[in-house]
């Protein structure tokens, strides 16, 4: 099914889940980040807010793609029915029309984990790896599945504050992926001996949950939980330990995340060892990569990731007949 002459379509999370494959998304993101992308094609996210109401927008125009668009998310946190809804709007370069509305909630998890896995695939040594996970939410669950598509995971240890949740999480990993997994009573215990460490759960009081002296030599760190100045996840000792820091959005990670702001305030210099994900994929930081013994990937998310993965899902959903045509037509301004 082509969308050349069709009305706009809606792609639900159920449809996205049915057509999504980690390997496809990781390959698409690695390809997208390997191409030069003008800064104007991926402007910074914007946030409008009044009191407890906020609206965030993440636009992107991937240079080599058919579709472009933006993800919108908003909420009134003072509402009697709190919650956040996400929508990705895609425009079609060929028809010059609005092509699709995609439920962005699941896509956000898919793109975050796929982006982390695309970086991990270049940063972590090949071969079996022990994975430590700090967190037991949706992001942590998706990251394990994404990581398992690029590395053989020999075992998984998971820590989160609630024993029932971490034990259930570990049981699901073993059941779904066939990987031995267990919950442990502390973050330090989880990290001990791990080859890859994922931090996917900020502490409730915004204190660091990972420290540099817990990490074994050669361990690769992936940090996704601190995305704004007020949030903390990793200690400054992790930043100091890291000899290569890959950032999905370089300036936002270095200048707008609580972890990096704390490291800067402590006098730790890290800009010289920080590179963008595009640098990693294009080979621009190969010399630093070869020398790296303590790499870290730190992510805040970005519109390019949303649009690349949304395009992949839309294309597959159209082919599978899982996109729902909408009984609407937009007036085109000429």
Coordinates of N, CA and C in Angstrom, one line a residue, residues 74-212:
X74 N 2.5 16.9 25.5 CA 2.0 18.0 26.4 C 1.2 17.4 27.6
X75 N 1.1 18.2 28.6 CA 0.3 17.8 29.8 C 0.0 19.0 30.7
X76 N -1.1 18.9 31.4 CA -1.4 19.8 32.5 C -1.2 18.9 33.7
X77 N -0.1 19.1 34.4 CA 0.2 18.2 35.6 C -0.6 18.5 36.8
X78 N -1.4 19.6 36.7 CA -2.4 19.9 37.7 C -3.8 19.4 37.5
X79 N -3.9 18.7 36.4 CA -5.2 18.1 36.0 C -5.7 17.0 36.9
X80 N -7.0 16.9 37.0 CA -7.6 15.8 37.8 C -7.3 14.4 37.1
X81 N -6.9 14.4 35.8 CA -6.5 13.2 35.1 C -5.1 13.4 34.5
X82 N -4.1 13.4 35.4 CA -2.7 13.6 34.9 C -2.3 12.5 33.9
X83 N -1.4 12.9 33.1 CA -0.8 12.0 32.1 C -0.2 12.8 31.0
X84 N 0.6 12.1 30.1 CA 1.2 12.7 29.0 C 0.9 11.9 27.7
X85 N 0.5 12.6 26.7 CA 0.3 12.0 25.4 C 1.3 12.6 24.4
X86 N 1.7 11.7 23.4 CA 2.7 12.1 22.4 C 2.1 11.8 21.1
X87 N 2.3 12.7 20.1 CA 2.0 12.5 18.7 C 3.1 12.9 17.8
X88 N 3.4 12.1 16.8 CA 4.4 12.4 15.8 C 3.7 12.7 14.5
X89 N 3.9 13.9 14.0 CA 3.3 14.3 12.7 C 4.3 14.3 11.6
X90 N 4.0 13.5 10.6 CA 4.9 13.3 9.5 C 4.4 14.0 8.2
X91 N 5.3 14.8 7.6 CA 5.0 15.4 6.3 C 5.7 14.6 5.2
X92 N 5.1 14.5 4.0 CA 5.7 13.7 2.9 C 6.3 14.6 1.9
X93 N 7.6 14.4 1.6 CA 8.3 15.3 0.6 C 7.7 15.1 -0.8
X94 N 7.2 13.9 -1.1 CA 6.8 13.5 -2.4 C 5.4 14.2 -2.7
X95 N 4.5 14.0 -1.8 CA 3.1 14.6 -2.0 C 3.0 16.0 -1.5
X96 N 4.0 16.4 -0.7 CA 4.0 17.8 -0.1 C 2.7 18.0 0.8
X97 N 2.3 16.9 1.5 CA 1.1 16.9 2.3 C 1.4 16.2 3.7
X98 N 0.5 16.4 4.6 CA 0.6 15.7 5.9 C 0.3 14.2 5.6
X99 N 1.2 13.4 6.0 CA 1.1 11.9 5.7 C 0.5 11.1 6.8
X100 N 0.9 11.4 8.1 CA 0.5 10.5 9.1 C 0.6 11.2 10.5
X101 N -0.2 10.6 11.4 CA -0.1 10.9 12.8 C 0.2 9.6 13.5
X102 N 1.3 9.5 14.3 CA 1.7 8.3 14.9 C 1.7 8.5 16.4
X103 N 1.1 7.5 17.1 CA 1.1 7.6 18.6 C 2.6 7.5 19.0
X104 N 3.1 8.5 19.7 CA 4.5 8.6 20.0 C 4.9 8.0 21.3
X105 N 4.0 7.5 22.1 CA 4.5 7.0 23.4 C 5.4 5.8 23.2
X106 N 5.0 4.8 22.5 CA 5.8 3.6 22.3 C 7.0 3.9 21.5
X107 N 6.8 4.8 20.5 CA 7.9 5.1 19.6 C 9.1 5.8 20.3
X108 N 8.7 6.6 21.3 CA 9.7 7.3 22.2 C 10.6 6.3 22.8
X109 N 10.0 5.2 23.4 CA 10.8 4.2 24.0 C 11.7 3.4 23.0
X110 N 11.1 3.1 21.8 CA 11.8 2.4 20.8 C 13.0 3.2 20.3
X111 N 12.8 4.5 20.1 CA 13.9 5.3 19.5 C 15.0 5.6 20.5
X112 N 14.6 5.7 21.8 CA 15.7 5.9 22.8 C 16.6 4.7 23.0
X113 N 16.0 3.6 23.1 CA 16.7 2.3 23.2 C 17.5 2.0 21.9
X114 N 16.9 2.2 20.8 CA 17.6 2.0 19.5 C 18.8 2.9 19.3
X115 N 18.7 4.1 19.7 CA 19.8 5.1 19.7 C 20.9 4.6 20.6
X116 N 20.6 4.3 21.8 CA 21.6 3.8 22.7 C 22.3 2.5 22.2
X117 N 21.5 1.6 21.6 CA 22.1 0.4 21.1 C 23.0 0.7 19.8
X118 N 22.6 1.7 19.1 CA 23.4 2.0 17.9 C 24.8 2.6 18.3
X119 N 24.8 3.3 19.4 CA 26.1 3.8 20.0 C 26.8 2.7 20.7
X120 N 26.2 1.9 21.4 CA 26.8 0.7 22.1 C 27.5 -0.2 21.2
X121 N 26.9 -0.4 20.0 CA 27.4 -1.3 19.0 C 28.8 -0.9 18.5
X122 N 29.1 0.5 18.6 CA 30.4 1.0 18.2 C 31.3 1.1 19.4
X123 N 30.8 1.2 20.6 CA 31.6 1.5 21.7 C 32.1 0.3 22.5
X124 N 31.2 -0.7 22.6 CA 31.5 -1.8 23.5 C 32.3 -2.9 22.7
X125 N 33.2 -3.6 23.4 CA 33.9 -4.7 22.7 C 33.0 -5.8 22.2
X126 N 33.3 -6.4 21.1 CA 32.5 -7.5 20.6 C 32.6 -8.7 21.6
X127 N 31.7 -9.6 21.5 CA 31.7 -10.8 22.3 C 30.7 -10.7 23.5
X128 N 30.5 -11.8 24.2 CA 29.6 -11.9 25.3 C 29.8 -10.8 26.4
X129 N 28.8 -10.3 27.0 CA 28.9 -9.2 27.9 C 27.9 -9.4 29.1
X130 N 28.4 -9.0 30.3 CA 27.5 -8.9 31.4 C 26.9 -7.5 31.5
X131 N 25.6 -7.5 31.7 CA 24.9 -6.2 31.7 C 24.3 -5.9 33.0
X132 N 24.6 -4.7 33.6 CA 24.0 -4.2 34.8 C 23.0 -3.1 34.4
X133 N 21.8 -3.2 35.0 CA 20.7 -2.3 34.7 C 20.3 -1.6 36.0
X134 N 20.3 -0.3 36.1 CA 19.8 0.4 37.2 C 18.5 1.1 36.8
X135 N 17.4 0.5 37.2 CA 16.1 0.9 36.8 C 15.3 -0.3 36.3
X136 N 13.9 -0.3 36.5 CA 13.1 -1.4 36.1 C 11.8 -1.0 35.4
X137 N 11.9 0.2 34.7 CA 10.7 0.7 34.0 C 10.8 0.4 32.5
X138 N 9.9 1.0 31.8 CA 9.8 0.7 30.3 C 11.1 1.0 29.6
X139 N 11.8 2.1 29.9 CA 13.0 2.4 29.2 C 14.0 1.3 29.4
X140 N 14.2 0.9 30.7 CA 15.1 -0.2 31.0 C 14.8 -1.5 30.3
X141 N 13.5 -1.8 30.2 CA 13.1 -3.0 29.5 C 13.4 -3.0 28.1
X142 N 13.1 -1.9 27.4 CA 13.4 -1.7 26.0 C 14.9 -1.8 25.7
X143 N 15.7 -1.1 26.6 CA 17.1 -1.1 26.4 C 17.7 -2.5 26.4
X144 N 17.3 -3.3 27.3 CA 17.8 -4.7 27.3 C 17.5 -5.4 26.0
X145 N 16.4 -5.2 25.5 CA 16.0 -5.9 24.2 C 16.8 -5.3 23.0
X146 N 17.0 -4.0 23.1 CA 17.8 -3.4 22.0 C 19.3 -3.8 22.1
X147 N 19.8 -3.9 23.3 CA 21.2 -4.3 23.5 C 21.4 -5.7 23.1
X148 N 20.4 -6.6 23.4 CA 20.5 -8.0 23.1 C 20.5 -8.2 21.6
X149 N 20.1 -7.2 20.8 CA 20.1 -7.3 19.3 C 21.5 -7.0 18.7
X150 N 22.4 -6.4 19.6 CA 23.7 -6.0 19.0 C 24.9 -6.7 19.8
X151 N 24.6 -7.3 21.0 CA 25.5 -8.0 21.8 C 24.9 -9.2 22.4
X152 N 25.8 -10.3 22.5 CA 25.3 -11.5 23.3 C 25.4 -11.1 24.8
X153 N 24.3 -11.1 25.5 CA 24.3 -10.8 26.9 C 24.4 -12.1 27.7
X154 N 25.5 -12.3 28.4 CA 25.7 -13.6 29.1 C 24.8 -13.6 30.4
X155 N 24.6 -12.5 31.0 CA 23.7 -12.4 32.2 C 23.3 -11.0 32.5
X156 N 22.3 -10.7 33.2 CA 21.8 -9.4 33.5 C 21.5 -9.3 35.0
X157 N 22.1 -8.3 35.7 CA 21.7 -7.9 37.0 C 21.0 -6.6 37.0
X158 N 19.9 -6.5 37.9 CA 19.1 -5.3 37.9 C 18.9 -4.9 39.3
X159 N 18.9 -3.6 39.5 CA 18.6 -3.0 40.8 C 17.5 -1.9 40.5
X160 N 16.5 -1.9 41.3 CA 15.6 -0.8 41.5 C 15.1 -0.8 43.0
X161 N 14.6 0.3 43.5 CA 14.4 0.3 45.0 C 13.4 -0.7 45.5
X162 N 12.4 -1.1 44.7 CA 11.4 -2.0 45.1 C 11.7 -3.5 44.7
X163 N 11.9 -4.4 45.7 CA 12.3 -5.7 45.4 C 11.3 -6.4 44.5
X164 N 10.0 -6.3 44.7 CA 9.1 -7.0 43.9 C 9.2 -6.6 42.4
X165 N 9.5 -5.3 42.2 CA 9.6 -4.8 40.8 C 10.8 -5.3 40.1
X166 N 12.0 -5.3 40.8 CA 13.2 -5.7 40.2 C 13.2 -7.2 40.0
X167 N 12.6 -8.0 40.9 CA 12.5 -9.4 40.7 C 11.6 -9.8 39.5
X168 N 10.5 -9.1 39.4 CA 9.6 -9.3 38.3 C 10.2 -8.9 37.0
X169 N 11.0 -7.8 37.0 CA 11.7 -7.4 35.8 C 12.7 -8.5 35.4
X170 N 13.5 -9.0 36.3 CA 14.5 -10.0 36.0 C 13.8 -11.3 35.5
X171 N 12.7 -11.6 36.1 CA 12.0 -12.8 35.6 C 11.5 -12.7 34.2
X172 N 11.1 -11.4 33.8 CA 10.6 -11.2 32.5 C 11.7 -11.2 31.5
X173 N 12.9 -10.8 31.8 CA 14.1 -10.8 31.0 C 14.4 -12.3 30.6
X174 N 14.4 -13.1 31.7 CA 14.8 -14.5 31.5 C 13.7 -15.2 30.6
X175 N 12.4 -14.9 30.9 CA 11.3 -15.6 30.2 C 11.3 -15.1 28.8
X176 N 11.4 -13.8 28.5 CA 11.2 -13.3 27.2 C 12.5 -13.5 26.3
X177 N 13.7 -13.4 26.9 CA 14.9 -13.3 26.1 C 15.8 -14.6 26.3
X178 N 15.5 -15.4 27.3 CA 16.3 -16.5 27.6 C 17.6 -16.2 28.2
X179 N 17.8 -15.0 28.8 CA 19.0 -14.5 29.4 C 18.9 -14.7 30.9
X180 N 19.9 -15.3 31.5 CA 19.9 -15.4 33.0 C 19.9 -14.0 33.6
X181 N 18.9 -13.7 34.5 CA 18.8 -12.4 35.1 C 18.4 -12.5 36.5
X182 N 18.8 -11.6 37.3 CA 18.5 -11.6 38.8 C 18.4 -10.1 39.3
X183 N 17.5 -9.9 40.2 CA 17.5 -8.7 41.0 C 18.4 -8.7 42.1
X184 N 19.0 -7.6 42.5 CA 20.0 -7.5 43.6 C 19.6 -6.3 44.4
X185 N 20.2 -6.2 45.6 CA 19.7 -5.3 46.7 C 20.3 -3.9 46.6
X186 N 21.3 -3.7 45.8 CA 21.9 -2.4 45.7 C 22.5 -2.1 44.3
X187 N 22.6 -0.8 44.0 CA 23.2 -0.5 42.7 C 24.6 -0.9 42.6
X188 N 25.4 -0.8 43.6 CA 26.8 -1.2 43.6 C 26.9 -2.7 43.3
X189 N 26.0 -3.5 44.0 CA 26.1 -5.0 43.7 C 25.7 -5.3 42.3
X190 N 24.8 -4.6 41.7 CA 24.4 -4.8 40.3 C 25.6 -4.5 39.4
X191 N 26.3 -3.5 39.6 CA 27.3 -3.0 38.8 C 28.6 -3.8 38.8
X192 N 28.8 -4.5 39.9 CA 30.1 -5.2 40.2 C 30.4 -6.2 39.1
X193 N 31.5 -6.1 38.4 CA 31.9 -7.0 37.3 C 31.2 -6.9 36.0
X194 N 30.3 -5.9 35.9 CA 29.6 -5.7 34.6 C 30.4 -5.1 33.5
X195 N 30.2 -5.6 32.3 CA 30.9 -5.1 31.1 C 30.2 -3.9 30.6
X196 N 28.9 -3.9 30.7 CA 28.0 -2.7 30.2 C 27.1 -2.3 31.4
X197 N 27.0 -1.0 31.6 CA 26.1 -0.5 32.7 C 25.2 0.5 32.1
X198 N 23.9 0.2 32.3 CA 22.8 1.1 31.9 C 22.2 1.8 33.1
X199 N 22.2 3.1 33.1 CA 21.5 3.8 34.1 C 20.2 4.4 33.5
X200 N 19.1 3.9 34.0 CA 17.8 4.3 33.4 C 16.8 4.6 34.4
X201 N 17.2 5.1 35.5 CA 16.3 5.5 36.6 C 17.0 6.5 37.5
X202 N 16.6 7.7 37.4 CA 17.2 8.7 38.4 C 16.7 8.4 39.8
X203 N 17.5 8.8 40.8 CA 17.2 8.6 42.1 C 16.0 9.6 42.5
X204 N 15.2 9.2 43.5 CA 14.0 10.0 43.8 C 14.4 11.4 44.3
X205 N 15.6 11.5 44.9 CA 16.0 12.8 45.5 C 17.0 13.5 44.6
X206 N 17.2 13.0 43.4 CA 18.1 13.5 42.4 C 19.6 13.4 42.9
X207 N 19.9 12.4 43.6 CA 21.3 12.1 44.0 C 21.8 11.1 43.0
X208 N 23.1 11.1 42.7 CA 23.6 10.1 41.8 C 23.4 8.6 42.2
X209 N 23.2 7.8 41.2 CA 23.0 6.3 41.6 C 24.1 5.5 41.0
X210 N 25.1 6.1 40.3 CA 26.2 5.3 39.8 C 27.5 6.1 40.1
X211 N 28.5 5.4 40.6 CA 29.8 6.0 41.0 C 31.0 5.3 40.2
X212 N 32.0 6.1 39.9 CA 33.1 5.7 39.1 C 33.8 4.5 39.6

